[in-house]
mmCIF file of C-alpha atoms and ligand atoms in Angstrom:
data_model
loop_
_atom_site.group_PDB
_atom_site.id
_atom_site.type_symbol
_atom_site.label_atom_id
_atom_site.label_comp_id
_atom_site.label_asym_id
_atom_site.label_seq_id
_atom_site.Cartn_x
_atom_site.Cartn_y
_atom_site.Cartn_z
ATOM 1 C CA UNK A 1 0.182 -13.397 11.348
ATOM 2 C CA UNK A 2 1.924 -10.109 10.617
ATOM 3 C CA UNK A 3 2.619 -9.449 6.959
ATOM 4 C CA UNK A 4 4.247 -6.453 5.293
ATOM 5 C CA UNK A 5 3.752 -5.685 1.610
ATOM 6 C CA UNK A 6 6.559 -3.817 -0.113
ATOM 7 C CA UNK A 7 6.454 -2.669 -3.710
ATOM 8 C CA UNK A 8 6.258 0.365 -5.942
ATOM 9 C CA UNK A 9 3.121 2.505 -5.928
ATOM 10 C CA UNK A 10 0.600 0.780 -8.177
ATOM 11 C CA UNK A 11 2.267 -2.632 -7.939
ATOM 12 C CA UNK A 12 -0.954 -4.083 -6.534
ATOM 13 C CA UNK A 13 -0.105 -4.197 -2.826
ATOM 14 C CA UNK A 14 -3.512 -2.913 -1.765
ATOM 15 C CA UNK A 15 -5.399 -5.397 -3.923
ATOM 16 C CA UNK A 16 -3.378 -8.402 -2.752
ATOM 17 C CA UNK A 17 -3.507 -7.203 0.860
ATOM 18 C CA UNK A 18 -7.292 -6.973 0.670
ATOM 19 C CA UNK A 19 -7.568 -10.559 -0.658
ATOM 20 C CA UNK A 20 -5.237 -11.945 2.035
ATOM 21 C CA UNK A 21 -7.051 -9.946 4.666
ATOM 22 C CA UNK A 22 -10.327 -11.718 3.840
ATOM 23 C CA UNK A 23 -8.696 -15.137 3.704
ATOM 24 C CA UNK A 24 -6.816 -14.747 6.958
ATOM 25 C CA UNK A 25 -9.433 -12.739 8.850
ATOM 26 C CA UNK A 26 -7.007 -10.008 9.830
ATOM 27 C CA UNK A 27 -7.198 -6.298 8.963
ATOM 28 C CA UNK A 28 -5.238 -4.527 6.276
ATOM 29 C CA UNK A 29 -3.723 -1.276 7.397
ATOM 30 C CA UNK A 30 -2.981 1.163 4.596
ATOM 31 C CA UNK A 31 -1.295 4.385 5.663
ATOM 32 C CA UNK A 32 -2.172 5.853 2.245
ATOM 33 C CA UNK A 33 -5.894 5.154 2.807
ATOM 34 C CA UNK A 34 -5.751 6.604 6.352
ATOM 35 C CA UNK A 35 -4.039 9.734 5.018
ATOM 36 C CA UNK A 36 -6.517 10.122 2.118
ATOM 37 C CA UNK A 37 -9.427 9.842 4.570
ATOM 38 C CA UNK A 38 -7.825 12.486 6.823
ATOM 39 C CA UNK A 39 -7.411 14.800 3.815
ATOM 40 C CA UNK A 40 -11.018 14.204 2.766
ATOM 41 C CA UNK A 41 -12.422 14.971 6.205
ATOM 42 C CA UNK A 42 -10.050 17.912 6.724
ATOM 43 C CA UNK A 43 -8.368 16.871 9.995
ATOM 44 C CA UNK A 44 -5.195 18.646 11.146
ATOM 45 C CA UNK A 45 -3.122 15.633 10.074
ATOM 46 C CA UNK A 46 -4.857 15.635 6.695
ATOM 47 C CA UNK A 47 -4.148 19.318 6.168
ATOM 48 C CA UNK A 48 -0.468 18.794 7.000
ATOM 49 C CA UNK A 49 -0.167 15.697 4.764
ATOM 50 C CA UNK A 50 -1.944 17.090 1.692
ATOM 51 C CA UNK A 51 0.967 18.987 0.153
ATOM 52 C CA UNK A 52 3.254 15.956 0.363
ATOM 53 C CA UNK A 53 0.873 13.411 -1.151
ATOM 54 C CA UNK A 54 -0.163 15.729 -3.973
ATOM 55 C CA UNK A 55 3.490 16.241 -4.911
ATOM 56 C CA UNK A 56 4.155 12.492 -4.808
ATOM 57 C CA UNK A 57 6.425 12.903 -1.776
ATOM 58 C CA UNK A 58 6.445 10.974 1.452
ATOM 59 C CA UNK A 59 4.666 12.356 4.490
ATOM 60 C CA UNK A 60 7.237 12.896 7.309
ATOM 61 C CA UNK A 61 8.200 9.777 9.253
ATOM 62 C CA UNK A 62 7.010 11.157 12.610
ATOM 63 C CA UNK A 63 3.484 11.599 11.228
ATOM 64 C CA UNK A 64 3.116 8.129 9.686
ATOM 65 C CA UNK A 65 4.801 6.417 12.616
ATOM 66 C CA UNK A 66 2.228 8.112 14.874
ATOM 67 C CA UNK A 67 -0.610 6.887 12.625
ATOM 68 C CA UNK A 68 0.680 3.297 12.752
ATOM 69 C CA UNK A 69 1.339 3.334 16.495
ATOM 70 C CA UNK A 70 -2.253 4.390 17.116
ATOM 71 C CA UNK A 71 -3.758 1.964 14.609
ATOM 72 C CA UNK A 72 -1.822 -1.106 15.799
ATOM 73 C CA UNK A 73 -3.055 -0.469 19.351
ATOM 74 C CA UNK A 74 -6.651 -1.142 18.223
ATOM 75 C CA UNK A 75 -8.127 -4.487 19.387
ATOM 76 C CA UNK A 76 -8.709 -5.789 15.823
ATOM 77 C CA UNK A 77 -4.923 -5.977 15.351
ATOM 78 C CA UNK A 78 -4.431 -8.466 18.192
ATOM 79 C CA UNK A 79 -4.568 -11.542 15.925
ATOM 80 C CA UNK A 80 -2.346 -9.993 13.285
ATOM 81 C CA UNK A 81 -2.490 -7.542 10.411
ATOM 82 C CA UNK A 82 -1.271 -6.770 6.938
ATOM 83 C CA UNK A 83 0.635 -3.557 6.353
ATOM 84 C CA UNK A 84 0.131 -1.973 2.943
ATOM 85 C CA UNK A 85 2.359 1.044 2.316
ATOM 86 C CA UNK A 86 4.194 1.031 5.646
ATOM 87 C CA UNK A 87 7.112 1.020 6.276
ATOM 88 C CA UNK A 88 8.399 3.088 3.353
ATOM 89 C CA UNK A 89 11.688 4.272 4.867
ATOM 90 C CA UNK A 90 14.380 2.634 6.993
ATOM 91 C CA UNK A 91 13.526 4.855 10.017
ATOM 92 C CA UNK A 92 9.891 3.679 9.731
ATOM 93 C CA UNK A 93 11.025 0.035 9.717
ATOM 94 C CA UNK A 94 13.228 0.732 12.742
ATOM 95 C CA UNK A 95 10.256 2.339 14.490
ATOM 96 C CA UNK A 96 8.245 -0.866 13.930
ATOM 97 C CA UNK A 97 11.122 -2.829 15.436
ATOM 98 C CA UNK A 98 11.170 -0.577 18.457
ATOM 99 C CA UNK A 99 7.393 -1.041 18.902
ATOM 100 C CA UNK A 100 8.192 -4.744 19.244
ATOM 101 C CA UNK A 101 6.434 -5.600 15.976
ATOM 102 C CA UNK A 102 8.219 -8.512 14.303
ATOM 103 C CA UNK A 103 6.708 -9.416 10.929
ATOM 104 C CA UNK A 104 6.324 -13.092 10.001
ATOM 105 C CA UNK A 105 6.774 -12.301 6.339
ATOM 106 C CA UNK A 106 7.678 -9.375 4.107
ATOM 107 C CA UNK A 107 6.405 -9.777 0.562
ATOM 108 C CA UNK A 108 7.919 -7.600 -2.142
ATOM 109 C CA UNK A 109 5.643 -7.280 -5.178
ATOM 110 C CA UNK A 110 7.875 -6.708 -8.178
ATOM 111 C CA UNK A 111 6.522 -4.805 -11.185
ATOM 112 C CA UNK A 112 8.599 -2.904 -13.764
ATOM 113 C CA UNK A 113 8.419 0.897 -13.894
ATOM 114 C CA UNK A 114 6.954 0.766 -17.416
ATOM 115 C CA UNK A 115 4.123 -1.502 -16.255
ATOM 116 C CA UNK A 116 3.528 0.745 -13.224
ATOM 117 C CA UNK A 117 3.076 3.815 -15.417
ATOM 118 C CA UNK A 118 0.630 1.914 -17.616
ATOM 119 C CA UNK A 119 -1.321 0.598 -14.623
ATOM 120 C CA UNK A 120 -1.584 3.944 -12.856
ATOM 121 C CA UNK A 121 -3.299 5.530 -15.823
ATOM 122 C CA UNK A 122 -6.202 3.086 -15.443
ATOM 123 C CA UNK A 123 -6.508 3.185 -11.678
ATOM 124 C CA UNK A 124 -9.750 4.512 -10.169
ATOM 125 C CA UNK A 125 -10.740 5.060 -6.564
ATOM 126 C CA UNK A 126 -14.030 5.620 -4.796
ATOM 127 C CA UNK A 127 -13.804 8.928 -2.958
ATOM 128 C CA UNK A 128 -16.518 7.876 -0.539
ATOM 129 C CA UNK A 129 -15.502 4.394 0.666
ATOM 130 C CA UNK A 130 -11.915 4.195 -0.618
ATOM 131 C CA UNK A 131 -12.445 1.031 -2.726
ATOM 132 C CA UNK A 132 -9.976 0.817 -5.585
ATOM 133 C CA UNK A 133 -10.444 -0.399 -9.143
ATOM 134 C CA UNK A 134 -8.662 -0.570 -12.468
ATOM 135 C CA UNK A 135 -10.443 -0.004 -15.768
ATOM 136 C CA UNK A 136 -8.717 -3.035 -17.320
ATOM 137 C CA UNK A 137 -7.478 -5.307 -14.532
ATOM 138 C CA UNK A 138 -10.134 -4.817 -11.837
ATOM 139 C CA UNK A 139 -13.139 -3.003 -13.308
ATOM 140 C CA UNK A 140 -16.159 -2.052 -11.240
ATOM 141 C CA UNK A 141 -19.224 -4.014 -12.327
ATOM 142 C CA UNK A 142 -21.007 -0.650 -12.545
ATOM 143 C CA UNK A 143 -18.602 1.179 -14.861
ATOM 144 C CA UNK A 144 -17.417 4.462 -13.369
ATOM 145 C CA UNK A 145 -19.570 3.934 -10.255
ATOM 146 C CA UNK A 146 -18.343 2.118 -7.114
ATOM 147 C CA UNK A 147 -19.971 -1.323 -6.941
ATOM 148 C CA UNK A 148 -19.653 -1.320 -3.142
ATOM 149 C CA UNK A 149 -21.270 2.010 -2.257
ATOM 150 C CA UNK A 150 -22.607 3.559 -5.474
ATOM 151 C CA UNK A 151 -20.475 6.732 -5.376
ATOM 152 C CA UNK A 152 -18.621 8.035 -8.440
ATOM 153 C CA UNK A 153 -15.109 6.750 -9.129
ATOM 154 C CA UNK A 154 -12.302 9.258 -9.615
ATOM 155 C CA UNK A 155 -8.632 9.303 -10.563
ATOM 156 C CA UNK A 156 -6.369 9.832 -7.557
ATOM 157 C CA UNK A 157 -4.618 13.220 -7.891
ATOM 158 C CA UNK A 158 -1.303 11.549 -7.169
ATOM 159 C CA UNK A 159 -1.862 9.131 -10.077
ATOM 160 C CA UNK A 160 -1.312 11.976 -12.573
ATOM 161 C CA UNK A 161 1.597 10.938 -14.872
ATOM 162 C CA UNK A 162 4.068 13.589 -13.638
ATOM 163 C CA UNK A 163 3.352 12.722 -9.990
ATOM 164 C CA UNK A 164 3.734 8.987 -10.729
ATOM 165 C CA UNK A 165 7.271 9.652 -11.969
ATOM 166 C CA UNK A 166 8.264 11.325 -8.715
ATOM 167 C CA UNK A 167 6.580 8.593 -6.648
ATOM 168 C CA UNK A 168 8.596 5.981 -8.541
ATOM 169 C CA UNK A 169 11.805 7.928 -7.932
ATOM 170 C CA UNK A 170 10.988 8.135 -4.208
ATOM 171 C CA UNK A 171 10.262 4.401 -4.185
ATOM 172 C CA UNK A 172 13.609 3.441 -5.723
ATOM 173 C CA UNK A 173 15.610 5.828 -3.577
ATOM 174 C CA UNK A 174 13.927 5.566 -0.198
ATOM 175 C CA UNK A 175 11.733 2.470 -0.007
ATOM 176 C CA UNK A 176 13.625 -0.103 -2.053
ATOM 177 C CA UNK A 177 16.483 -0.275 0.507
ATOM 178 C CA UNK A 178 13.953 -1.940 2.813
ATOM 179 C CA UNK A 179 14.273 -5.103 0.716
ATOM 180 C CA UNK A 180 17.856 -5.394 1.909
ATOM 181 C CA UNK A 181 16.790 -4.459 5.462
ATOM 182 C CA UNK A 182 14.342 -7.394 5.615
ATOM 183 C CA UNK A 183 16.441 -9.770 3.507
ATOM 184 C CA UNK A 184 19.152 -9.512 6.161
ATOM 185 C CA UNK A 185 16.587 -10.607 8.748
ATOM 186 C CA UNK A 186 15.630 -13.561 6.522
ATOM 187 C CA UNK A 187 12.041 -12.307 6.154
ATOM 188 C CA UNK A 188 11.925 -11.160 2.534
ATOM 189 C CA UNK A 189 9.997 -13.063 -0.143
ATOM 190 C CA UNK A 190 9.589 -11.851 -3.700
ATOM 191 C CA UNK A 191 6.489 -12.176 -5.867
ATOM 192 C CA UNK A 192 6.594 -11.173 -9.529
ATOM 193 C CA UNK A 193 3.420 -9.192 -10.257
ATOM 194 C CA UNK A 194 1.472 -10.801 -13.089
ATOM 195 C CA UNK A 195 -0.752 -9.281 -15.738
ATOM 196 C CA UNK A 196 -3.835 -10.901 -14.169
ATOM 197 C CA UNK A 197 -4.386 -10.149 -10.525
ATOM 198 C CA UNK A 198 -5.578 -13.702 -9.725
ATOM 199 C CA UNK A 199 -2.231 -15.030 -11.010
ATOM 200 C CA UNK A 200 -0.429 -12.659 -8.653
ATOM 201 C CA UNK A 201 -2.706 -13.846 -5.833
ATOM 202 C CA UNK A 202 -1.832 -17.492 -6.594
ATOM 203 C CA UNK A 203 1.880 -16.668 -6.331
ATOM 204 C CA UNK A 204 1.343 -14.671 -3.146
ATOM 205 C CA UNK A 205 -0.566 -17.568 -1.554
ATOM 206 C CA UNK A 206 2.180 -19.982 -2.605
ATOM 207 C CA UNK A 207 4.708 -17.799 -0.755
ATOM 208 C CA UNK A 208 2.452 -17.727 2.280
ATOM 209 C CA UNK A 209 2.006 -21.488 2.318
ATOM 210 C CA UNK A 210 5.634 -22.225 1.489
HETATM 211 P P1 AMP B 301 -0.356 4.957 -1.150
HETATM 212 O O1 AMP B 301 -1.838 4.906 -1.206
HETATM 213 O O2 AMP B 301 0.229 3.860 -0.295
HETATM 214 O O3 AMP B 301 0.295 5.032 -2.498
HETATM 215 O O4 AMP B 301 0.011 6.321 -0.387
HETATM 216 C C1 AMP B 301 -0.373 7.585 -0.914
HETATM 217 C C2 AMP B 301 0.516 8.681 -0.369
HETATM 218 O O5 AMP B 301 0.399 8.749 1.059
HETATM 219 C C3 AMP B 301 2.015 8.491 -0.611
HETATM 220 O O6 AMP B 301 2.408 8.935 -1.891
HETATM 221 C C4 AMP B 301 2.600 9.333 0.503
HETATM 222 O O7 AMP B 301 2.529 10.722 0.212
HETATM 223 C C5 AMP B 301 1.652 9.047 1.653
HETATM 224 N N1 AMP B 301 2.100 7.863 2.435
HETATM 225 C C6 AMP B 301 1.455 6.657 2.548
HETATM 226 N N2 AMP B 301 2.152 5.810 3.319
HETATM 227 C C7 AMP B 301 3.279 6.474 3.690
HETATM 228 C C8 AMP B 301 4.410 6.142 4.481
HETATM 229 N N3 AMP B 301 4.546 4.926 5.046
HETATM 230 N N4 AMP B 301 5.373 7.086 4.631
HETATM 231 C C9 AMP B 301 5.262 8.310 4.101
HETATM 232 N N5 AMP B 301 4.233 8.695 3.339
HETATM 233 C C10 AMP B 301 3.233 7.794 3.133
#
């Protein structure tokens, strides 16, 4: 099973992808998480990507396509995978095509810009293990401490309100056209993001089973 999640930053792609990943026993691949880890550990790729992510801009296609090519070649992807945050541009989607990767399903998680801005302000991430939380919708059982690894939770730098605005603009201009790209292939399904994440999960599972 190969699933792609589309949707604005903060729409809940990562959370839903993680839930499906456990249910289906296939890995979730998040280019954002791979890039954040590279920035944290100071690799060459991380150093090159930092200025883009901090400004809310996309990292160049060649870089992310390289990341995905390498990651999909790993043995744990043989049975399938869920892509969270890739592709984000038409050239990235075309690169997937040319790698011979044909998704079974592309799920677009729809959330209004106003709700995105509200959600981003409550988002928290564990700098150590990358787990993500939300103070209202998905709180850690340990407050501002990661319940998985015990490290402190922080606000992602690119979740600052002014950066969120530019990320939303990039989403509408560059990523949203992918809905049309996959609709034309008959692969696109839409899920309206709900206030409660378990309600969104129920709708996502219904799409998967339907
Ligand atoms: P995310 O965690 O998916 O919101 O990604 C965080 C940041 O990583 C984005 O704002 C981009 O700067 C970068 N990034 C992640 N995935 C991609 C991608 N497919 N193409 C370009 N940049 C990406």
